[in-house]
CSV table of C-alpha atoms in Angstrom, one decimal:
chain,number,residue,atom,x,y,z
A,1,ALA,CA,70.8,58.7,131.1
A,2,SER,CA,73.9,57.6,129.9
A,3,ASP,CA,77.0,60.2,129.8
A,4,ALA,CA,78.9,58.5,127.1
A,5,SER,CA,79.8,60.7,124.4
A,6,VAL,CA,79.4,59.8,120.6
A,7,VAL,CA,82.9,59.3,119.2
A,8,ARG,CA,83.1,59.9,115.4
A,9,PRO,CA,84.9,57.6,113.2
A,10,PRO,CA,88.3,59.1,112.3
A,11,GLU,CA,88.3,60.8,109.0
A,12,GLN,CA,90.0,58.7,106.0
A,13,LYS,CA,92.5,60.9,104.3
A,14,LEU,CA,93.4,59.6,100.6
A,15,SER,CA,96.5,60.2,98.7
A,16,PRO,CA,95.8,61.8,95.3
A,17,ALA,CA,96.7,58.4,93.5
A,18,ASP,CA,94.0,56.6,95.9
A,19,TRP,CA,91.5,59.3,95.3
A,20,ILE,CA,91.9,59.0,91.5
A,21,GLN,CA,91.6,55.2,91.7
A,22,ARG,CA,88.6,55.4,93.8
A,23,ASN,CA,86.7,57.9,91.8
A,24,LEU,CA,88.0,57.8,88.3
A,25,PHE,CA,89.1,53.9,87.9
A,26,ASP,CA,87.0,52.0,90.3
A,27,SER,CA,85.5,49.9,87.5
A,28,TRP,CA,86.2,49.1,83.9
A,29,ILE,CA,83.0,51.1,82.9
A,30,SER,CA,84.5,54.2,84.9
A,31,SER,CA,87.8,53.7,83.5
A,32,ILE,CA,86.4,53.8,79.8
A,33,LEU,CA,84.1,56.7,80.7
A,34,THR,CA,87.3,58.5,82.2
A,35,LEU,CA,89.6,57.8,79.3
A,36,ALA,CA,87.0,58.8,76.7
A,37,SER,CA,86.1,62.1,78.8
A,38,ALA,CA,89.9,62.9,79.1
A,39,ALA,CA,90.3,62.5,75.1
A,40,ILE,CA,87.5,64.6,74.6
A,41,LEU,CA,88.6,67.3,76.9
A,42,PHE,CA,92.2,67.3,75.4
A,43,TRP,CA,90.7,67.7,72.0
A,44,VAL,CA,88.6,70.8,73.1
A,45,ILE,CA,91.5,72.3,74.8
A,46,THR,CA,93.9,71.9,72.1
A,47,THR,CA,91.5,72.8,69.4
A,48,PHE,CA,90.3,76.0,71.2
A,49,GLY,CA,94.0,77.1,72.2
A,50,ASN,CA,95.2,76.8,68.5
A,51,TRP,CA,92.5,78.8,67.3
A,52,ALA,CA,92.6,81.5,70.4
A,53,PHE,CA,96.4,81.8,70.0
A,54,ASN,CA,97.1,81.0,66.4
A,55,GLN,CA,94.3,82.0,64.1
A,56,ALA,CA,91.7,84.4,66.0
A,57,ASN,CA,92.1,88.1,65.2
A,58,TRP,CA,91.6,89.7,68.7
A,59,SER,CA,92.1,93.1,67.2
A,60,VAL,CA,88.5,93.3,66.5
A,61,VAL,CA,87.8,93.5,70.3
A,62,SER,CA,90.5,96.1,71.0
A,63,SER,CA,89.7,98.2,67.9
A,64,ASN,CA,86.0,98.4,68.5
A,65,LEU,CA,85.8,98.3,72.4
A,66,LYS,CA,84.0,101.6,72.4
A,67,ILE,CA,81.2,100.1,70.3
A,68,PHE,CA,81.0,97.2,72.6
A,69,THR,CA,80.8,99.1,75.7
A,70,SER,CA,78.7,102.2,74.9
A,71,GLY,CA,77.7,101.7,71.2
A,72,THR,CA,76.9,105.0,69.4
A,73,TYR,CA,76.7,107.0,72.4
A,74,PRO,CA,78.4,110.2,71.4
A,75,ARG,CA,82.1,110.1,72.6
A,76,GLU,CA,82.4,113.8,73.6
A,77,GLU,CA,79.6,113.0,75.9
A,78,LEU,CA,81.0,109.9,77.7
A,79,TRP,CA,81.8,111.8,80.6
A,80,ARG,CA,78.1,111.7,81.6
A,81,VAL,CA,78.4,108.0,81.4
A,82,TRP,CA,81.1,107.9,83.7
A,83,LEU,CA,79.5,110.4,86.1
A,84,VAL,CA,76.6,108.1,86.3
A,85,LEU,CA,78.8,105.1,87.0
A,86,GLY,CA,80.3,107.0,89.8
A,87,LEU,CA,77.0,108.2,91.2
A,88,VAL,CA,75.8,104.4,91.1
A,89,MET,CA,78.9,102.8,92.8
A,90,ALA,CA,78.8,105.4,95.4
A,91,THR,CA,75.1,104.5,96.2
A,92,LEU,CA,76.0,100.6,96.1
A,93,GLY,CA,79.1,101.5,98.2
A,94,SER,CA,77.0,103.2,100.7
A,95,ALA,CA,74.6,100.3,100.7
A,96,GLY,CA,77.4,97.9,101.1
A,97,GLY,CA,78.9,99.9,104.0
A,98,ALA,CA,75.5,99.9,105.7
A,99,TRP,CA,74.3,96.3,105.3
A,100,GLY,CA,77.9,94.6,105.2
A,101,GLY,CA,78.0,90.9,104.3
A,102,VAL,CA,78.2,89.8,100.6
A,103,LEU,CA,77.1,93.2,99.3
A,104,ARG,CA,79.8,94.9,101.1
A,105,GLN,CA,82.6,92.3,99.9
A,106,TYR,CA,81.3,93.1,96.3
A,107,MET,CA,81.4,96.5,96.5
A,108,LEU,CA,84.9,96.8,98.0
A,109,GLY,CA,86.0,94.2,95.3
A,110,LEU,CA,84.5,96.4,92.5
A,111,GLY,CA,86.1,99.5,94.0
A,112,ILE,CA,89.6,97.8,94.1
A,113,LEU,CA,89.0,96.6,90.5
A,114,PHE,CA,88.4,100.2,89.2
A,115,GLY,CA,91.3,101.3,91.4
A,116,ILE,CA,93.7,98.8,89.6
A,117,GLY,CA,92.3,100.0,86.2
A,118,ALA,CA,93.2,103.5,87.1
A,119,LEU,CA,97.0,102.3,87.2
A,120,LEU,CA,96.7,100.3,83.9
A,121,PRO,CA,97.5,102.1,80.5
A,122,PHE,CA,93.7,102.9,79.7
A,123,GLY,CA,94.6,106.3,78.5
A,124,ALA,CA,91.8,109.0,79.0
A,125,ALA,CA,89.9,106.4,81.1
A,126,GLN,CA,92.6,105.8,83.9
A,127,PRO,CA,91.4,109.2,85.9
A,128,LEU,CA,88.0,108.3,85.3
A,129,MET,CA,88.3,104.9,86.7
A,130,GLY,CA,90.4,106.3,89.5
A,131,GLY,CA,87.2,108.5,90.4
A,132,VAL,CA,84.7,105.6,90.3
A,133,SER,CA,86.9,103.6,92.8
A,134,ILE,CA,87.3,106.8,95.1
A,135,ALA,CA,83.3,107.3,94.9
A,136,THR,CA,82.9,103.6,95.8
A,137,PHE,CA,85.1,103.8,98.8
A,138,ALA,CA,83.7,107.1,99.8
A,139,GLY,CA,80.2,105.7,99.9
A,140,ALA,CA,81.1,102.8,101.8
A,141,ALA,CA,82.9,104.8,104.4
A,142,LEU,CA,80.2,107.1,104.9
A,143,ALA,CA,77.8,104.7,105.8
A,144,TRP,CA,80.1,101.9,107.5
A,145,ASN,CA,78.0,99.9,110.2
A,146,ARG,CA,75.4,103.0,110.3
A,147,GLN,CA,72.0,101.4,110.8
A,148,VAL,CA,70.2,104.4,109.8
A,149,TRP,CA,71.9,103.9,106.2
A,150,ARG,CA,70.3,100.7,105.7
A,151,LEU,CA,66.9,102.4,105.0
A,152,GLY,CA,68.5,105.5,103.7
A,153,SER,CA,70.5,103.4,101.0
A,154,ILE,CA,66.8,102.1,99.7
A,155,LEU,CA,65.3,105.2,99.5
A,156,ILE,CA,68.2,106.9,97.8
A,157,TRP,CA,67.8,104.7,94.7
A,158,ALA,CA,64.4,106.4,94.1
A,159,LEU,CA,66.6,109.6,93.6
A,160,VAL,CA,69.4,108.0,91.9
A,161,LEU,CA,67.3,106.3,89.1
A,162,PRO,CA,66.0,109.4,87.3
A,163,ILE,CA,69.0,111.4,88.0
A,164,ALA,CA,71.0,108.7,86.3
A,165,LEU,CA,68.4,108.7,83.3
A,166,GLU,CA,68.7,112.6,83.1
A,167,LEU,CA,72.3,112.6,83.1
A,168,LEU,CA,72.3,109.9,80.4
A,169,LEU,CA,69.5,111.3,78.0
A,170,GLY,CA,69.3,114.8,79.0
A,171,GLY,CA,66.1,116.7,77.6
A,172,SER,CA,65.1,118.5,80.9
A,173,LEU,CA,68.1,120.5,81.5
A,174,PRO,CA,69.2,122.9,78.8
A,175,GLN,CA,72.8,122.5,79.8
A,176,LEU,CA,72.9,118.9,78.6
A,177,ARG,CA,72.7,117.7,74.9
A,178,THR,CA,69.6,115.6,74.3
A,179,ILE,CA,70.6,112.0,73.6
A,180,ARG,CA,68.4,109.8,71.6
A,181,ALA,CA,67.3,106.3,73.0
A,182,GLU,CA,69.0,104.6,69.9
A,183,GLN,CA,72.3,106.2,70.6
A,184,LEU,CA,72.2,104.5,74.0
A,185,SER,CA,73.4,101.2,73.2
A,186,GLY,CA,76.0,98.2,73.6
A,187,LEU,CA,76.8,96.8,77.2
A,188,LEU,CA,75.7,100.2,78.6
A,189,LEU,CA,72.4,99.6,77.4
A,190,THR,CA,72.3,95.9,78.5
A,191,LEU,CA,73.2,97.0,82.2
A,192,ILE,CA,70.9,99.7,82.5
A,193,LEU,CA,67.8,97.7,81.4
A,194,ALA,CA,68.9,94.7,83.8
A,195,ALA,CA,69.7,96.9,86.4
A,196,ALA,CA,66.6,99.0,86.5
A,197,ALA,CA,64.3,96.3,85.9
A,198,LEU,CA,65.7,94.3,88.7
A,199,ILE,CA,65.5,97.1,91.2
A,200,ILE,CA,62.2,98.3,90.1
A,201,ALA,CA,60.4,95.0,89.4
A,202,PHE,CA,61.4,93.3,92.8
A,203,PRO,CA,59.1,95.8,94.9
A,204,ILE,CA,56.5,95.5,92.5
A,205,GLY,CA,56.6,91.8,92.4
A,206,VAL,CA,56.4,91.4,96.1
A,207,LEU,CA,53.2,93.8,96.5
A,208,LEU,CA,51.6,91.8,93.6
A,209,ALA,CA,52.4,88.4,95.7
A,210,LEU,CA,51.0,90.0,98.8
A,211,GLY,CA,48.1,91.2,97.0
A,212,ARG,CA,47.3,87.7,95.2
A,213,ALA,CA,47.7,86.0,98.7
A,214,ASN,CA,45.4,88.3,100.5
A,215,ASN,CA,41.9,86.7,101.2
A,216,THR,CA,40.6,89.8,103.0
A,217,LEU,CA,40.5,92.2,100.2
A,218,PRO,CA,39.0,90.2,97.2
A,219,VAL,CA,38.9,93.2,95.0
A,220,VAL,CA,42.8,93.5,95.4
A,221,LYS,CA,43.5,89.9,95.1
A,222,LEU,CA,41.3,89.8,91.8
A,223,PHE,CA,43.2,92.9,90.4
A,224,CYS,CA,46.7,91.3,91.2
A,225,THR,CA,45.6,87.8,90.0
A,226,VAL,CA,44.4,89.3,86.5
A,227,VAL,CA,47.6,91.5,86.1
A,228,ILE,CA,50.0,88.6,86.9
A,229,GLU,CA,48.1,86.1,84.6
A,230,LEU,CA,47.6,88.3,81.8
A,231,ILE,CA,51.1,89.4,81.5
A,232,ARG,CA,52.5,86.1,82.4
A,233,GLY,CA,50.6,84.6,79.5
A,234,VAL,CA,52.1,86.9,76.8
A,235,PRO,CA,55.6,86.4,75.5
A,236,LEU,CA,58.2,89.1,76.3
A,237,THR,CA,58.5,90.0,72.5
A,238,THR,CA,54.8,90.6,72.3
A,239,ILE,CA,55.2,93.0,75.3
A,240,LEU,CA,58.2,94.9,73.5
A,241,PHE,CA,56.3,95.2,70.2
A,242,ALA,CA,53.4,96.7,72.5
A,243,ALA,CA,55.8,99.1,73.9
A,244,TRP,CA,57.2,100.1,70.6
A,245,LEU,CA,53.9,100.4,68.4
A,246,LEU,CA,50.8,100.5,70.8
A,247,VAL,CA,52.0,102.8,73.4
A,248,PRO,CA,52.6,105.9,71.0
A,249,PHE,CA,49.1,105.1,69.4
A,250,PHE,CA,47.2,105.1,72.6
A,251,LEU,CA,49.1,108.1,74.1
A,252,GLY,CA,48.3,110.3,70.9
A,253,GLY,CA,50.7,113.2,70.8
A,254,ILE,CA,52.5,112.6,74.0
A,255,SER,CA,56.1,111.4,73.3
A,256,VAL,CA,57.7,108.7,75.4
A,257,ASN,CA,61.2,107.8,75.1
A,258,LEU,CA,61.6,104.3,73.3
A,259,LEU,CA,64.2,103.4,76.0
A,260,ILE,CA,61.6,104.1,78.9
A,261,ARG,CA,59.1,102.1,77.1
A,262,ALA,CA,61.2,99.0,76.7
A,263,GLU,CA,62.1,99.4,80.3
A,264,VAL,CA,58.5,99.5,81.6
A,265,GLY,CA,58.1,96.3,79.5
A,266,PHE,CA,60.9,94.6,81.3
A,267,ILE,CA,59.7,95.6,84.5
A,268,LEU,CA,56.2,94.6,84.1
A,269,PHE,CA,57.3,91.0,82.6
A,270,THR,CA,59.8,90.5,85.3
A,271,ALA,CA,57.5,91.7,88.2
A,272,VAL,CA,54.9,89.1,87.5
A,273,TYR,CA,57.4,86.3,87.6
A,274,VAL,CA,58.9,87.6,90.8
A,275,ALA,CA,55.4,87.8,92.2
A,276,GLU,CA,54.9,84.0,91.5
A,277,ASP,CA,58.4,83.2,93.2
A,278,VAL,CA,57.5,85.4,96.2
A,279,ARG,CA,54.0,83.6,96.2
A,280,GLY,CA,55.6,80.3,96.4
A,281,GLY,CA,57.7,81.7,99.4
A,282,LEU,CA,54.6,82.9,101.2
A,283,GLN,CA,53.0,79.5,100.9
A,284,ALA,CA,55.9,77.9,102.4
A,285,VAL,CA,55.6,80.0,105.7
A,286,SER,CA,53.5,77.7,108.3
A,287,ARG,CA,50.4,78.9,109.5
A,288,GLY,CA,51.5,78.4,112.9
A,289,GLN,CA,54.2,81.1,112.6
A,290,VAL,CA,51.3,83.5,111.8
A,291,GLU,CA,49.2,82.5,114.8
A,292,ALA,CA,52.1,82.8,117.1
A,293,ALA,CA,52.6,86.4,115.9
A,294,ARG,CA,48.7,86.9,116.3
A,295,ALA,CA,49.0,85.8,119.7
A,296,ILE,CA,51.7,88.1,120.8
A,297,GLY,CA,49.5,91.1,119.8
A,298,LEU,CA,51.1,92.0,116.2
A,299,ASN,CA,48.6,93.5,113.8
A,300,PRO,CA,48.2,92.0,110.3
A,301,PHE,CA,50.6,94.8,109.0
A,302,GLN,CA,53.2,93.7,111.4
A,303,ILE,CA,52.8,89.9,110.8
A,304,THR,CA,53.3,90.3,107.1
A,305,LEU,CA,56.3,92.9,107.4
A,306,LEU,CA,58.2,91.1,110.4
A,307,VAL,CA,57.0,87.8,110.4
A,308,VAL,CA,55.9,86.2,107.0
A,309,LEU,CA,57.7,88.1,104.4
A,310,PRO,CA,61.4,87.7,105.8
A,311,GLN,CA,60.8,83.9,105.8
A,312,ALA,CA,59.0,84.0,102.2
A,313,LEU,CA,62.0,86.1,100.8
A,314,ARG,CA,64.3,83.6,102.5
A,315,VAL,CA,62.8,80.8,100.8
A,316,SER,CA,62.5,82.5,97.2
A,317,VAL,CA,66.1,83.4,97.0
A,318,PRO,CA,66.8,80.6,94.3
A,319,ALA,CA,64.2,81.2,92.3
A,320,LEU,CA,64.5,85.0,92.5
A,321,VAL,CA,68.1,84.5,91.5
A,322,ASN,CA,67.2,82.5,88.5
A,323,GLU,CA,64.7,85.0,87.5
A,324,PHE,CA,67.3,87.9,87.4
A,325,LEU,CA,69.7,85.7,85.4
A,326,THR,CA,67.1,85.1,82.8
A,327,LEU,CA,66.2,89.0,82.9
A,328,PHE,CA,69.8,89.9,82.1
A,329,LYS,CA,70.0,87.5,79.1
A,330,ASP,CA,66.5,88.4,78.0
A,331,THR,CA,67.7,92.3,77.2
A,332,SER,CA,69.4,91.0,74.0
A,333,LEU,CA,65.9,90.9,72.6
A,334,VAL,CA,65.4,94.6,72.6
A,335,PHE,CA,67.1,94.7,68.9
A,336,ILE,CA,63.5,93.8,67.7
A,337,ILE,CA,62.4,97.4,68.5
A,338,GLY,CA,65.4,98.9,67.2
A,339,LEU,CA,67.7,99.3,70.2
A,340,ILE,CA,71.5,98.0,70.1
A,341,ASP,CA,72.3,95.9,73.1
A,342,LEU,CA,75.6,94.2,73.6
A,343,LEU,CA,74.8,91.2,71.2
A,344,GLN,CA,73.5,93.5,68.6
A,345,ALA,CA,76.7,95.8,68.8
A,346,GLY,CA,78.7,92.8,68.1
A,347,ARG,CA,76.6,92.0,65.0
A,348,VAL,CA,77.2,95.6,63.9
A,349,VAL,CA,80.8,94.9,64.3
A,350,PHE,CA,81.3,91.5,62.6
A,351,THR,CA,79.1,92.7,59.6
A,352,ASN,CA,81.4,95.8,59.0
A,353,PRO,CA,83.3,95.1,55.7
A,354,ASP,CA,86.5,95.8,57.6
A,355,TRP,CA,86.0,93.0,60.1
A,356,LEU,CA,84.2,90.1,57.9
A,357,GLY,CA,85.2,86.6,59.4
A,358,THR,CA,85.6,87.8,62.8
A,359,GLN,CA,82.0,86.3,64.0
A,360,LYS,CA,83.7,83.8,66.3
A,361,GLU,CA,86.1,86.4,67.9
A,362,VAL,CA,83.1,88.7,68.6
A,363,LEU,CA,80.5,86.1,69.7
A,364,PHE,CA,83.3,84.6,72.2
A,365,PHE,CA,84.2,87.8,73.6
A,366,ILE,CA,80.4,88.6,74.0
A,367,GLY,CA,79.7,85.2,75.6
A,368,LEU,CA,82.3,85.8,77.9
A,369,ILE,CA,81.0,89.1,79.0
A,370,TYR,CA,77.4,87.4,79.7
A,371,PHE,CA,79.2,84.6,81.5
A,372,ILE,CA,81.0,86.9,84.0
A,373,CYS,CA,78.2,88.9,84.8
A,374,CYS,CA,75.8,85.8,85.4
A,375,TYR,CA,78.4,84.0,87.4
A,376,ALA,CA,79.2,87.0,89.5
A,377,MET,CA,75.3,87.0,90.1
A,378,ALA,CA,75.2,83.3,90.8
A,379,TYR,CA,78.2,83.4,93.2
A,380,ALA,CA,76.6,86.3,95.0
A,381,ALA,CA,73.4,84.4,95.4
A,382,LYS,CA,75.2,81.0,96.7
A,383,ARG,CA,76.8,83.3,99.4
A,384,ILE,CA,73.6,84.7,100.4
A,385,GLU,CA,72.1,81.2,100.5
A,386,ALA,CA,75.0,79.9,102.5
A,387,ASN,CA,74.6,82.8,105.1
A,388,LEU,CA,70.8,82.1,105.3
A,389,GLY,CA,71.6,78.4,105.7
A,390,LEU,CA,69.6,77.5,102.5
A,391,GLY,CA,70.1,74.1,101.2
A,392,GLU,CA,71.5,72.6,104.7
A,393,ARG,CA,70.0,69.7,106.2
């Protein structure tokens, strides 16, 4: 065998002028497309800049920020929202401290942002932002690199979600004023619907996928298949209408909060799509992996939990992220059952006689919020994919 080493060709470094010549003006067609694109881009930037700085009335945003963020939630009860936010951020901070990686970076970044917000002139919100920042860092410090907190951070969510719901809506504790579901609105409602559906739908979807892929339990497989196909074949709007109109009819005199009914609809709808994404990942795991695990003495439960499921979830990350992004934007459909999400809150603002003609400003602001949230999730997913080595050849 030859010991000759492979010598890579030297990297060719291009000057900015050479790069432009090679990539933008390498042919007459490319030159025409470049100039046309530059002209269109210049027109878009100048037109938008003229509107944003000279014509737009941005006071509609600053004057109605409370409506955008928390809608008709009673102003004197907003401390409950901040308390829930601090509780959630402390829980996420502990998860980031225990698991590390991208989650830790995001949680520390959010903690820093809330800390910066506490230094800015936000009035009464300044100390509250500071408290949320402290809660985030305290949770991270408590669980920093502690393996036992990895499982604990998952189990804690089973306690945090009902506590957060009770704090926001009340009803069980006499000390807390009861808040109607219709009062929980704006960005607050959008985030609650998306976050709760994401957290609860994921494990349900994984169980449905495992049940449908299980050939040893035909009854379980049939049940999971029927549930997935039945819900997947119905539009989300129909599920929301059923949660609004049919659930109270079948429950008789039992009253169920409209928010919970809508949340259940989102959870079921998202879970079946998560199940199909995970099932695709399960099919991508080679049979040799299962046979090798069986050869070393693992039982079926261990094979699924330690060998098959981790590889299936790794493959399913891009599809799952796409599903979660879709879920976040689909929350805008709750207006059809009388709930006021972020988009509907914007509609309430620009139909106010005092703010007529501000549709562009309101919709741009709402679109910017959706973009920031979706881009943050997409960027986090990209980092996760890079850490897992997905897309590399």
